[in-house]
mmCIF file of C-alpha atoms and ligand atoms in Angstrom:
data_model
loop_
_atom_site.group_PDB
_atom_site.id
_atom_site.type_symbol
_atom_site.label_atom_id
_atom_site.label_comp_id
_atom_site.label_asym_id
_atom_site.label_seq_id
_atom_site.Cartn_x
_atom_site.Cartn_y
_atom_site.Cartn_z
ATOM 1 C CA UNK A 473 -120.728 8.818 -39.030
ATOM 2 C CA UNK A 474 -118.216 8.251 -36.227
ATOM 3 C CA UNK A 475 -119.039 5.092 -34.220
ATOM 4 C CA UNK A 476 -118.900 5.387 -30.447
ATOM 5 C CA UNK A 477 -118.147 1.708 -29.796
ATOM 6 C CA UNK A 478 -116.651 -1.154 -31.785
ATOM 7 C CA UNK A 479 -118.893 -3.818 -33.303
ATOM 8 C CA UNK A 480 -119.489 -6.898 -31.159
ATOM 9 C CA UNK A 481 -118.099 -10.409 -31.745
ATOM 10 C CA UNK A 482 -121.189 -11.689 -33.601
ATOM 11 C CA UNK A 483 -121.423 -8.605 -35.842
ATOM 12 C CA UNK A 484 -117.768 -8.842 -36.835
ATOM 13 C CA UNK A 485 -118.034 -12.607 -37.400
ATOM 14 C CA UNK A 486 -120.871 -12.035 -39.867
ATOM 15 C CA UNK A 487 -119.968 -8.802 -41.653
ATOM 16 C CA UNK A 488 -116.160 -8.716 -41.909
ATOM 17 C CA UNK A 489 -114.915 -8.906 -45.468
ATOM 18 C CA UNK A 490 -118.188 -8.005 -47.161
ATOM 19 C CA UNK A 491 -116.360 -5.250 -49.026
ATOM 20 C CA UNK A 492 -114.177 -7.825 -50.722
ATOM 21 C CA UNK A 493 -116.522 -9.127 -53.405
ATOM 22 C CA UNK A 494 -115.975 -6.237 -55.793
ATOM 23 C CA UNK A 495 -118.868 -4.961 -57.858
ATOM 24 C CA UNK A 496 -120.771 -8.241 -58.060
ATOM 25 C CA UNK A 497 -123.246 -7.556 -55.253
ATOM 26 C CA UNK A 498 -122.809 -11.095 -53.980
ATOM 27 C CA UNK A 499 -123.850 -11.286 -50.327
ATOM 28 C CA UNK A 500 -121.899 -14.516 -49.904
ATOM 29 C CA UNK A 501 -118.339 -14.415 -51.242
ATOM 30 C CA UNK A 502 -117.301 -16.903 -53.917
ATOM 31 C CA UNK A 503 -114.595 -19.543 -53.679
ATOM 32 C CA UNK A 504 -111.616 -18.201 -55.610
ATOM 33 C CA UNK A 505 -110.513 -21.437 -57.260
ATOM 34 C CA UNK A 506 -107.381 -20.182 -58.900
ATOM 35 C CA UNK A 507 -103.775 -21.220 -58.434
ATOM 36 C CA UNK A 508 -102.313 -18.045 -59.896
ATOM 37 C CA UNK A 509 -103.121 -14.326 -60.384
ATOM 38 C CA UNK A 510 -102.385 -11.831 -63.120
ATOM 39 C CA UNK A 511 -99.257 -9.870 -62.351
ATOM 40 C CA UNK A 512 -99.749 -6.359 -60.941
ATOM 41 C CA UNK A 513 -103.299 -6.779 -59.554
ATOM 42 C CA UNK A 514 -104.247 -4.099 -56.962
ATOM 43 C CA UNK A 515 -104.523 -6.591 -54.067
ATOM 44 C CA UNK A 516 -101.010 -7.935 -54.601
ATOM 45 C CA UNK A 517 -101.954 -11.578 -55.101
ATOM 46 C CA UNK A 518 -99.508 -13.675 -57.095
ATOM 47 C CA UNK A 519 -99.872 -17.403 -56.391
ATOM 48 C CA UNK A 520 -102.274 -19.229 -54.058
ATOM 49 C CA UNK A 521 -99.476 -20.833 -52.022
ATOM 50 C CA UNK A 522 -98.683 -17.319 -50.738
ATOM 51 C CA UNK A 523 -102.179 -15.819 -50.662
ATOM 52 C CA UNK A 524 -105.715 -15.990 -52.012
ATOM 53 C CA UNK A 525 -108.814 -13.821 -51.427
ATOM 54 C CA UNK A 526 -110.411 -16.652 -49.396
ATOM 55 C CA UNK A 527 -107.343 -16.712 -47.101
ATOM 56 C CA UNK A 528 -107.623 -12.966 -46.655
ATOM 57 C CA UNK A 529 -111.313 -13.079 -45.747
ATOM 58 C CA UNK A 530 -110.671 -15.816 -43.195
ATOM 59 C CA UNK A 531 -107.629 -14.061 -41.719
ATOM 60 C CA UNK A 532 -109.496 -10.791 -41.274
ATOM 61 C CA UNK A 533 -112.268 -12.501 -39.331
ATOM 62 C CA UNK A 534 -109.952 -14.688 -37.227
ATOM 63 C CA UNK A 535 -107.609 -11.807 -36.307
ATOM 64 C CA UNK A 536 -110.508 -9.594 -35.316
ATOM 65 C CA UNK A 537 -112.235 -12.279 -33.246
ATOM 66 C CA UNK A 538 -108.960 -13.148 -31.464
ATOM 67 C CA UNK A 539 -108.363 -9.453 -30.715
ATOM 68 C CA UNK A 540 -105.099 -9.589 -32.675
ATOM 69 C CA UNK A 541 -103.611 -7.355 -35.360
ATOM 70 C CA UNK A 542 -102.674 -10.265 -37.638
ATOM 71 C CA UNK A 543 -103.710 -13.816 -38.505
ATOM 72 C CA UNK A 544 -102.083 -16.202 -40.968
ATOM 73 C CA UNK A 545 -104.149 -19.208 -42.021
ATOM 74 C CA UNK A 546 -102.746 -22.666 -42.690
ATOM 75 C CA UNK A 547 -103.933 -25.978 -44.085
ATOM 76 C CA UNK A 548 -104.550 -27.441 -40.611
ATOM 77 C CA UNK A 549 -103.773 -26.867 -36.955
ATOM 78 C CA UNK A 550 -100.720 -29.089 -37.350
ATOM 79 C CA UNK A 551 -99.526 -26.924 -40.293
ATOM 80 C CA UNK A 552 -99.853 -23.875 -38.028
ATOM 81 C CA UNK A 553 -97.784 -25.659 -35.345
ATOM 82 C CA UNK A 554 -95.193 -26.612 -37.974
ATOM 83 C CA UNK A 555 -95.005 -22.973 -39.117
ATOM 84 C CA UNK A 556 -94.211 -21.734 -35.611
ATOM 85 C CA UNK A 557 -91.713 -24.488 -34.770
ATOM 86 C CA UNK A 558 -89.966 -24.015 -38.148
ATOM 87 C CA UNK A 559 -88.827 -20.567 -36.944
ATOM 88 C CA UNK A 560 -86.595 -22.256 -34.334
ATOM 89 C CA UNK A 561 -83.037 -23.417 -34.896
ATOM 90 C CA UNK A 562 -80.725 -26.115 -33.625
ATOM 91 C CA UNK A 563 -79.918 -25.601 -29.934
ATOM 92 C CA UNK A 564 -83.176 -23.806 -29.145
ATOM 93 C CA UNK A 565 -85.251 -24.919 -26.157
ATOM 94 C CA UNK A 566 -89.042 -24.960 -25.952
ATOM 95 C CA UNK A 567 -90.643 -25.125 -22.517
ATOM 96 C CA UNK A 568 -94.041 -26.768 -22.951
ATOM 97 C CA UNK A 569 -96.994 -27.763 -20.803
ATOM 98 C CA UNK A 570 -96.736 -31.524 -20.146
ATOM 99 C CA UNK A 571 -100.372 -32.280 -21.104
ATOM 100 C CA UNK A 572 -99.846 -30.954 -24.618
ATOM 101 C CA UNK A 573 -101.865 -32.017 -27.703
ATOM 102 C CA UNK A 574 -100.669 -35.466 -28.885
ATOM 103 C CA UNK A 575 -99.681 -34.387 -32.417
ATOM 104 C CA UNK A 576 -97.677 -31.429 -31.065
ATOM 105 C CA UNK A 577 -95.803 -33.859 -28.802
ATOM 106 C CA UNK A 578 -95.176 -36.179 -31.773
ATOM 107 C CA UNK A 579 -93.952 -33.325 -33.974
ATOM 108 C CA UNK A 580 -91.455 -32.206 -31.321
ATOM 109 C CA UNK A 581 -90.290 -35.757 -30.550
ATOM 110 C CA UNK A 582 -90.193 -37.330 -34.003
ATOM 111 C CA UNK A 583 -89.484 -34.416 -36.343
ATOM 112 C CA UNK A 584 -87.976 -31.332 -34.709
ATOM 113 C CA UNK A 585 -85.764 -33.252 -32.243
ATOM 114 C CA UNK A 586 -83.785 -34.387 -35.327
ATOM 115 C CA UNK A 587 -83.137 -30.723 -36.136
ATOM 116 C CA UNK A 588 -81.742 -30.055 -32.642
ATOM 117 C CA UNK A 589 -84.796 -28.367 -31.071
ATOM 118 C CA UNK A 590 -85.300 -29.697 -27.553
ATOM 119 C CA UNK A 591 -88.371 -29.548 -25.335
ATOM 120 C CA UNK A 592 -88.675 -29.481 -21.554
ATOM 121 C CA UNK A 593 -92.149 -30.404 -20.261
ATOM 122 C CA UNK A 594 -93.576 -28.783 -17.115
ATOM 123 C CA UNK A 595 -96.862 -28.967 -15.239
ATOM 124 C CA UNK A 596 -97.997 -25.344 -15.336
ATOM 125 C CA UNK A 597 -100.581 -25.870 -12.598
ATOM 126 C CA UNK A 598 -97.680 -26.502 -10.165
ATOM 127 C CA UNK A 599 -96.143 -23.296 -8.689
ATOM 128 C CA UNK A 600 -92.574 -24.710 -8.782
ATOM 129 C CA UNK A 601 -92.792 -24.837 -12.604
ATOM 130 C CA UNK A 602 -92.546 -21.055 -12.616
ATOM 131 C CA UNK A 603 -89.215 -21.222 -10.767
ATOM 132 C CA UNK A 604 -87.962 -23.866 -13.206
ATOM 133 C CA UNK A 605 -89.065 -21.743 -16.169
ATOM 134 C CA UNK A 606 -87.133 -18.733 -14.840
ATOM 135 C CA UNK A 607 -83.935 -20.829 -14.665
ATOM 136 C CA UNK A 608 -84.209 -22.328 -18.164
ATOM 137 C CA UNK A 609 -83.808 -19.439 -20.639
ATOM 138 C CA UNK A 610 -86.139 -20.964 -23.254
ATOM 139 C CA UNK A 611 -86.570 -19.659 -26.808
ATOM 140 C CA UNK A 612 -90.326 -20.214 -26.688
ATOM 141 C CA UNK A 613 -92.967 -21.196 -24.131
ATOM 142 C CA UNK A 614 -95.850 -23.366 -25.369
ATOM 143 C CA UNK A 615 -99.086 -24.000 -23.504
ATOM 144 C CA UNK A 616 -102.700 -24.989 -24.125
ATOM 145 C CA UNK A 617 -105.697 -24.157 -21.957
ATOM 146 C CA UNK A 618 -107.902 -26.093 -21.456
ATOM 147 C CA UNK A 619 -105.504 -28.971 -22.088
ATOM 148 C CA UNK A 620 -106.364 -32.143 -23.957
ATOM 149 C CA UNK A 621 -107.840 -34.364 -22.613
ATOM 150 C CA UNK A 622 -107.400 -33.535 -18.896
ATOM 151 C CA UNK A 623 -108.907 -30.051 -19.234
ATOM 152 C CA UNK A 624 -106.302 -28.511 -16.956
ATOM 153 C CA UNK A 625 -106.685 -24.750 -16.895
ATOM 154 C CA UNK A 626 -103.410 -22.847 -17.129
ATOM 155 C CA UNK A 627 -103.257 -19.250 -15.896
ATOM 156 C CA UNK A 628 -102.372 -17.587 -19.223
ATOM 157 C CA UNK A 629 -101.633 -14.115 -17.787
ATOM 158 C CA UNK A 630 -99.311 -15.620 -15.131
ATOM 159 C CA UNK A 631 -97.417 -17.769 -17.666
ATOM 160 C CA UNK A 632 -97.131 -14.784 -20.052
ATOM 161 C CA UNK A 633 -95.537 -12.740 -17.295
ATOM 162 C CA UNK A 634 -93.137 -15.554 -16.349
ATOM 163 C CA UNK A 635 -92.217 -16.246 -19.986
ATOM 164 C CA UNK A 636 -91.515 -12.569 -20.639
ATOM 165 C CA UNK A 637 -89.418 -12.320 -17.463
ATOM 166 C CA UNK A 638 -87.375 -15.260 -18.827
ATOM 167 C CA UNK A 639 -87.037 -13.448 -22.172
ATOM 168 C CA UNK A 640 -89.275 -15.828 -24.146
ATOM 169 C CA UNK A 641 -92.481 -15.276 -26.128
ATOM 170 C CA UNK A 642 -95.565 -17.274 -25.140
ATOM 171 C CA UNK A 643 -97.674 -19.318 -27.547
ATOM 172 C CA UNK A 644 -101.130 -20.471 -26.461
ATOM 173 C CA UNK A 645 -102.955 -23.190 -28.392
ATOM 174 C CA UNK A 646 -106.472 -21.754 -28.064
ATOM 175 C CA UNK A 647 -108.267 -24.574 -29.916
ATOM 176 C CA UNK A 648 -110.181 -26.061 -26.962
ATOM 177 C CA UNK A 649 -111.487 -22.702 -25.772
ATOM 178 C CA UNK A 650 -112.213 -20.998 -29.147
ATOM 179 C CA UNK A 651 -111.888 -17.282 -29.896
ATOM 180 C CA UNK A 652 -115.393 -16.729 -28.560
ATOM 181 C CA UNK A 653 -114.622 -17.926 -25.030
ATOM 182 C CA UNK A 654 -110.963 -16.942 -24.557
ATOM 183 C CA UNK A 655 -108.546 -14.440 -26.132
ATOM 184 C CA UNK A 656 -104.922 -15.266 -25.238
ATOM 185 C CA UNK A 657 -103.424 -12.159 -26.911
ATOM 186 C CA UNK A 658 -105.510 -9.940 -24.624
ATOM 187 C CA UNK A 659 -104.214 -11.990 -21.663
ATOM 188 C CA UNK A 660 -100.584 -11.308 -22.629
ATOM 189 C CA UNK A 661 -99.676 -14.147 -25.020
ATOM 190 C CA UNK A 662 -97.543 -13.292 -28.063
ATOM 191 C CA UNK A 663 -99.045 -15.959 -30.327
ATOM 192 C CA UNK A 664 -102.467 -17.575 -30.293
ATOM 193 C CA UNK A 665 -102.749 -20.733 -32.374
ATOM 194 C CA UNK A 666 -106.016 -22.288 -33.488
ATOM 195 C CA UNK A 667 -107.018 -25.493 -35.149
ATOM 196 C CA UNK A 668 -109.906 -23.854 -37.043
ATOM 197 C CA UNK A 669 -110.982 -27.411 -37.902
ATOM 198 C CA UNK A 670 -112.679 -27.571 -34.495
ATOM 199 C CA UNK A 671 -114.972 -24.876 -33.026
ATOM 200 C CA UNK A 672 -114.307 -22.129 -35.605
ATOM 201 C CA UNK A 673 -115.551 -24.246 -38.505
ATOM 202 C CA UNK A 674 -117.865 -26.254 -36.275
ATOM 203 C CA UNK A 675 -119.238 -28.568 -38.969
ATOM 204 C CA UNK A 676 -116.480 -31.213 -39.269
ATOM 205 C CA UNK A 677 -116.177 -30.705 -43.025
ATOM 206 C CA UNK A 678 -112.801 -28.984 -43.541
ATOM 207 C CA UNK A 679 -109.344 -28.607 -42.012
ATOM 208 C CA UNK A 680 -107.624 -25.295 -41.321
ATOM 209 C CA UNK A 681 -105.415 -23.595 -38.756
ATOM 210 C CA UNK A 682 -104.242 -20.081 -37.908
ATOM 211 C CA UNK A 683 -101.590 -18.223 -35.940
ATOM 212 C CA UNK A 684 -102.598 -14.821 -34.547
ATOM 213 C CA UNK A 685 -100.264 -12.141 -33.192
ATOM 214 C CA UNK A 686 -99.812 -8.414 -32.641
ATOM 215 C CA UNK A 687 -96.140 -8.649 -33.631
ATOM 216 C CA UNK A 688 -95.197 -7.587 -37.165
ATOM 217 C CA UNK A 689 -92.049 -9.669 -36.905
ATOM 218 C CA UNK A 690 -93.937 -12.866 -36.003
ATOM 219 C CA UNK A 691 -96.516 -12.125 -38.679
ATOM 220 C CA UNK A 692 -93.775 -11.853 -41.316
ATOM 221 C CA UNK A 693 -92.357 -15.206 -40.133
ATOM 222 C CA UNK A 694 -95.803 -16.839 -40.447
ATOM 223 C CA UNK A 695 -96.391 -15.477 -43.976
ATOM 224 C CA UNK A 696 -92.934 -16.738 -44.937
ATOM 225 C CA UNK A 697 -93.636 -20.217 -43.463
ATOM 226 C CA UNK A 698 -96.988 -20.396 -45.276
ATOM 227 C CA UNK A 699 -95.377 -20.040 -48.700
ATOM 228 C CA UNK A 700 -91.869 -21.406 -48.122
ATOM 229 C CA UNK A 701 -93.026 -24.637 -46.477
ATOM 230 C CA UNK A 702 -96.220 -25.009 -48.541
ATOM 231 C CA UNK A 703 -98.470 -24.968 -45.467
ATOM 232 C CA UNK A 704 -101.334 -23.052 -47.097
ATOM 233 C CA UNK A 705 -104.995 -24.111 -46.857
ATOM 234 C CA UNK A 706 -107.271 -24.790 -49.828
ATOM 235 C CA UNK A 707 -109.573 -21.889 -50.870
ATOM 236 C CA UNK A 708 -112.627 -24.149 -50.487
ATOM 237 C CA UNK A 709 -111.653 -25.079 -46.916
ATOM 238 C CA UNK A 710 -111.173 -21.384 -46.090
ATOM 239 C CA UNK A 711 -114.621 -20.661 -47.521
ATOM 240 C CA UNK A 712 -116.206 -23.406 -45.386
ATOM 241 C CA UNK A 713 -114.364 -22.183 -42.290
ATOM 242 C CA UNK A 714 -115.393 -18.549 -42.911
ATOM 243 C CA UNK A 715 -118.986 -19.756 -43.253
ATOM 244 C CA UNK A 716 -118.679 -21.676 -39.966
ATOM 245 C CA UNK A 717 -117.283 -18.685 -38.079
ATOM 246 C CA UNK A 718 -120.473 -16.699 -38.745
ATOM 247 C CA UNK A 719 -122.315 -18.941 -36.244
ATOM 248 C CA UNK A 720 -119.417 -19.511 -33.819
ATOM 249 C CA UNK A 721 -120.966 -17.377 -31.064
ATOM 250 C CA UNK A 722 -124.372 -19.071 -30.943
ATOM 251 C CA UNK A 723 -122.857 -22.533 -31.347
ATOM 252 C CA UNK A 724 -120.432 -21.914 -28.481
ATOM 253 C CA UNK A 725 -123.259 -20.692 -26.250
ATOM 254 C CA UNK A 726 -125.110 -23.987 -26.821
ATOM 255 C CA UNK A 727 -121.940 -26.127 -26.503
ATOM 256 C CA UNK A 728 -121.304 -24.505 -23.094
ATOM 257 C CA UNK A 729 -124.896 -24.873 -21.917
ATOM 258 C CA UNK A 730 -125.110 -28.538 -22.996
ATOM 259 C CA UNK A 731 -121.670 -29.490 -21.675
ATOM 260 C CA UNK A 732 -122.371 -27.968 -18.257
ATOM 261 C CA UNK A 733 -125.691 -29.845 -17.949
ATOM 262 C CA UNK A 734 -124.029 -33.043 -19.194
ATOM 263 C CA UNK A 735 -121.121 -32.703 -16.718
ATOM 264 C CA UNK A 736 -123.520 -32.046 -13.819
ATOM 265 C CA UNK A 737 -125.440 -35.187 -14.751
ATOM 266 C CA UNK A 738 -122.259 -37.291 -14.903
ATOM 267 C CA UNK A 739 -121.097 -35.982 -11.539
ATOM 268 C CA UNK A 740 -124.443 -36.386 -9.757
ATOM 269 C CA UNK A 741 -125.927 -39.547 -11.227
ATOM 270 C CA UNK A 742 -123.376 -41.976 -12.669
ATOM 271 C CA UNK A 743 -121.021 -42.745 -9.782
ATOM 272 C CA UNK A 744 -118.066 -41.686 -11.978
ATOM 273 C CA UNK A 745 -114.681 -41.622 -10.238
ATOM 274 C CA UNK A 746 -113.943 -38.198 -11.674
ATOM 275 C CA UNK A 747 -115.666 -35.686 -13.949
ATOM 276 C CA UNK A 748 -113.667 -32.837 -15.391
ATOM 277 C CA UNK A 749 -115.287 -29.695 -16.783
ATOM 278 C CA UNK A 750 -113.757 -26.210 -16.348
ATOM 279 C CA UNK A 751 -117.005 -24.587 -15.201
ATOM 280 C CA UNK A 752 -117.871 -27.227 -12.557
ATOM 281 C CA UNK A 753 -117.026 -25.883 -9.083
ATOM 282 C CA UNK A 754 -115.244 -29.217 -8.408
ATOM 283 C CA UNK A 755 -112.650 -28.414 -11.126
ATOM 284 C CA UNK A 756 -109.267 -27.755 -9.448
ATOM 285 C CA UNK A 757 -108.714 -24.551 -11.468
ATOM 286 C CA UNK A 758 -112.355 -23.415 -11.479
ATOM 287 C CA UNK A 759 -111.456 -19.874 -10.331
ATOM 288 C CA UNK A 760 -108.882 -19.365 -13.099
ATOM 289 C CA UNK A 761 -111.304 -20.784 -15.688
ATOM 290 C CA UNK A 762 -114.002 -18.309 -14.597
ATOM 291 C CA UNK A 763 -111.503 -15.462 -14.820
ATOM 292 C CA UNK A 764 -110.044 -16.114 -18.268
ATOM 293 C CA UNK A 765 -112.906 -17.844 -20.124
ATOM 294 C CA UNK A 766 -116.480 -16.688 -20.640
ATOM 295 C CA UNK A 767 -117.779 -20.294 -20.762
ATOM 296 C CA UNK A 768 -116.490 -23.794 -20.090
ATOM 297 C CA UNK A 769 -116.527 -24.888 -23.791
ATOM 298 C CA UNK A 770 -117.832 -28.240 -25.007
ATOM 299 C CA UNK A 771 -115.456 -30.929 -23.757
ATOM 300 C CA UNK A 772 -116.134 -33.106 -20.723
ATOM 301 C CA UNK A 773 -113.646 -35.735 -19.565
ATOM 302 C CA UNK A 774 -114.768 -38.542 -17.296
ATOM 303 C CA UNK A 775 -113.325 -41.608 -15.611
ATOM 304 C CA UNK A 776 -116.079 -44.124 -14.869
ATOM 305 C CA UNK A 777 -113.656 -46.386 -13.018
ATOM 306 C CA UNK A 778 -114.234 -49.208 -15.516
ATOM 307 C CA UNK A 779 -111.486 -51.427 -16.892
ATOM 308 C CA UNK A 780 -110.317 -51.218 -20.514
ATOM 309 C CA UNK A 781 -112.789 -53.819 -21.856
ATOM 310 C CA UNK A 782 -115.747 -52.311 -19.962
ATOM 311 C CA UNK A 783 -114.827 -48.814 -21.165
ATOM 312 C CA UNK A 784 -114.693 -49.980 -24.800
ATOM 313 C CA UNK A 785 -118.029 -51.813 -24.389
ATOM 314 C CA UNK A 786 -119.654 -48.694 -22.898
ATOM 315 C CA UNK A 787 -118.435 -46.564 -25.834
ATOM 316 C CA UNK A 788 -119.799 -49.146 -28.271
ATOM 317 C CA UNK A 789 -123.305 -48.928 -26.751
ATOM 318 C CA UNK A 790 -123.615 -45.148 -27.215
ATOM 319 C CA UNK A 791 -126.124 -44.185 -29.936
ATOM 320 C CA UNK A 792 -125.517 -40.420 -30.255
ATOM 321 C CA UNK A 793 -121.738 -40.296 -29.719
ATOM 322 C CA UNK A 794 -119.844 -41.815 -32.648
ATOM 323 C CA UNK A 795 -116.369 -42.844 -31.526
ATOM 324 C CA UNK A 796 -114.179 -40.459 -33.484
ATOM 325 C CA UNK A 797 -111.174 -38.202 -33.118
ATOM 326 C CA UNK A 798 -111.632 -34.442 -33.332
ATOM 327 C CA UNK A 799 -114.077 -32.199 -31.509
ATOM 328 C CA UNK A 800 -115.939 -28.944 -31.795
ATOM 329 C CA UNK A 801 -118.492 -29.931 -34.429
ATOM 330 C CA UNK A 802 -122.248 -29.528 -34.036
ATOM 331 C CA UNK A 803 -122.478 -33.314 -33.510
ATOM 332 C CA UNK A 804 -121.413 -34.984 -30.281
ATOM 333 C CA UNK A 805 -118.476 -37.400 -30.389
ATOM 334 C CA UNK A 806 -116.712 -39.611 -27.899
ATOM 335 C CA UNK A 807 -113.057 -40.438 -27.772
ATOM 336 C CA UNK A 808 -110.903 -42.910 -25.885
ATOM 337 C CA UNK A 809 -107.627 -40.921 -25.614
ATOM 338 C CA UNK A 810 -105.406 -43.870 -24.611
ATOM 339 C CA UNK A 811 -106.190 -45.776 -27.831
ATOM 340 C CA UNK A 812 -106.972 -42.818 -30.119
ATOM 341 C CA UNK A 813 -105.658 -39.223 -29.800
ATOM 342 C CA UNK A 814 -102.803 -40.116 -27.446
ATOM 343 C CA UNK A 815 -101.898 -43.521 -28.865
ATOM 344 C CA UNK A 816 -98.677 -41.929 -30.203
ATOM 345 C CA UNK A 817 -97.651 -40.922 -26.657
ATOM 346 C CA UNK A 818 -95.775 -43.719 -24.806
ATOM 347 C CA UNK A 819 -97.947 -45.484 -22.153
ATOM 348 C CA UNK A 820 -95.763 -44.407 -19.188
ATOM 349 C CA UNK A 821 -95.736 -40.766 -20.359
ATOM 350 C CA UNK A 822 -99.492 -40.974 -20.913
ATOM 351 C CA UNK A 823 -100.271 -42.369 -17.482
ATOM 352 C CA UNK A 824 -97.878 -39.967 -15.776
ATOM 353 C CA UNK A 825 -100.070 -37.116 -17.033
ATOM 354 C CA UNK A 826 -103.334 -38.836 -16.051
ATOM 355 C CA UNK A 827 -104.424 -40.432 -19.345
ATOM 356 C CA UNK A 828 -105.530 -43.797 -18.017
ATOM 357 C CA UNK A 829 -107.182 -46.629 -19.970
ATOM 358 C CA UNK A 830 -110.561 -45.777 -18.414
ATOM 359 C CA UNK A 831 -110.571 -42.091 -19.375
ATOM 360 C CA UNK A 832 -113.304 -41.021 -21.819
ATOM 361 C CA UNK A 833 -113.522 -37.631 -23.543
ATOM 362 C CA UNK A 834 -116.887 -36.363 -24.734
ATOM 363 C CA UNK A 835 -117.177 -33.582 -27.291
ATOM 364 C CA UNK A 836 -120.646 -32.356 -26.399
ATOM 365 C CA UNK A 837 -122.483 -31.117 -29.484
ATOM 366 C CA UNK A 838 -125.481 -28.852 -29.846
ATOM 367 C CA UNK A 839 -128.181 -31.567 -29.895
ATOM 368 C CA UNK A 840 -131.064 -31.712 -27.380
ATOM 369 C CA UNK A 841 -129.116 -32.270 -24.171
ATOM 370 C CA UNK A 842 -131.765 -34.544 -22.582
ATOM 371 C CA UNK A 843 -131.155 -37.006 -25.441
ATOM 372 C CA UNK A 844 -127.394 -36.980 -24.829
ATOM 373 C CA UNK A 845 -127.898 -37.633 -21.122
ATOM 374 C CA UNK A 846 -130.394 -40.424 -21.801
ATOM 375 C CA UNK A 847 -127.937 -42.056 -24.200
ATOM 376 C CA UNK A 848 -125.192 -42.235 -21.556
ATOM 377 C CA UNK A 849 -127.714 -43.515 -19.006
ATOM 378 C CA UNK A 850 -128.723 -46.441 -21.251
ATOM 379 C CA UNK A 851 -125.122 -47.257 -22.222
ATOM 380 C CA UNK A 852 -124.079 -47.459 -18.566
ATOM 381 C CA UNK A 853 -127.093 -49.549 -17.514
HETATM 382 C C1 LIG B 943 -106.942 -30.762 -33.430
HETATM 383 C C2 LIG B 943 -105.948 -29.966 -32.688
HETATM 384 C C3 LIG B 943 -104.788 -29.495 -33.312
HETATM 385 C C4 LIG B 943 -104.438 -29.856 -34.736
HETATM 386 O O1 LIG B 943 -105.350 -29.394 -35.637
HETATM 387 P P1 LIG B 943 -105.650 -30.098 -37.073
HETATM 388 O O2 LIG B 943 -106.514 -29.097 -37.717
HETATM 389 O O3 LIG B 943 -106.312 -31.392 -36.772
HETATM 390 O O4 LIG B 943 -104.342 -30.292 -37.733
HETATM 391 C C5 LIG B 943 -103.918 -28.710 -32.565
HETATM 392 N N1 LIG B 943 -104.158 -28.436 -31.276
HETATM 393 C C6 LIG B 943 -105.255 -28.891 -30.637
HETATM 394 C C7 LIG B 943 -105.439 -28.546 -29.190
HETATM 395 C C8 LIG B 943 -106.182 -29.661 -31.313
HETATM 396 O O5 LIG B 943 -107.261 -30.116 -30.669
#
C-alpha cells in the first residue's frame, strides 16, 4: 500500500535495517565479527576495513535521521574529521569558527599544517566575519553549532549561503545538537559530521563518528578515506551505536527538559556570573537557536566567578557529576575545559575565545533533575 507520509524520526530510528538479517528471524541484528567476506557475495562486501553489515545498518539509520542521502561511519568523531581534512591538499585554506572543538584545532595545527593546509579562524556570530569570508576564497568552511564549550549558536543557513557565494562547501559538526534536534543538511550545509560517541550512542560505551552528505562526490571521498586511511569503526561499536540510536529521541527530550530546568536554577539561584544555554532567553543567539534547533540539547556552561582553586574544589564536591571528558551519555558529567578538553589549546588562544579558568561545562544527563540541582546546591554551599 502506498504511504501518504514518511515515517517519523522515532519510527525510522527503530525499524531501519530490519530487512538486513536475512532469513534468521532475529529481531535484533547480530554483530558481524568477521574481517573478510567470501568473494562475490550479493551485498558486495569484501573486507571489513571497507565495509561490514554493521556499518551499513548504522549508516542507513544515521543518513535517514540526518535527512541526508549518504552517511559513512568511522571509528570516532576524530576519524571522521581526519577523513574530511584528508581530502584537502597543500595550499588549501579552511575558514573555521574560532570556538572549534579542541581536537579539531589540534589536528589542524599539529598534523595538517605540516601538509600545507592552513586555517583562518573567524567568529561567526560577528557580522564582519561574513565580509572576511567573501574575500578569502576558502576550499572549505568549518563550523560547529552549538560550539564547545561556549555554546555559541551559529546561523547555519546564513553561513551556508555565504560559503556557497565564496565557492566553498560548508561542513557543520553537529555533535552538540544531535540529529534529533538539528539537521544541517536541510539548512544548506554540504557535510554534517557527528561524533556518534556522544548523543547518538548515548551510553558512553563505544566510539564512532559519521559524515553525512547529499553529494555523491563527497560520499565517494568518504568511502575512499574509510578504507585507504584505515578509519573504519569496529562492528561491535557500530552495533552498540545502532542500539543507542533507537532511543535517541526520548533521551534527547529528557536531556533538553533537564538541562533547561538546570540552567534556570543556575541563573536564578546561584549568583553565577554567566549561565549559557541555547534555550534560555538570556542567550545572545536565542532567536537563532529557536529557529534552527528543536531543543537546547544537554550542555550548560557556567561561570561561577570563582578562582581556579575554588572551581576545582567545587567540582570535587559534586556527587552526581563525575569529572570526565565527553558528553551526551545518560549520566551527567562535569568538565573543566581549561584543564581538560581545551588543555591542548594555548592559554592566550583559549582566553581570547572566552575559556577562562573558572568556566565549568555540565553535560546534563537524564537523571531526576531535582537531584542534580540539589547536588550543585550542596557543592556550592
Ligand atoms: C567528541 C567530539 C568530537 C570527536 O569525537 P570522538 O568520537 O571523541 O573522536 C568531535 N566534535 C565534537 C564537537 C565533539 O564533541
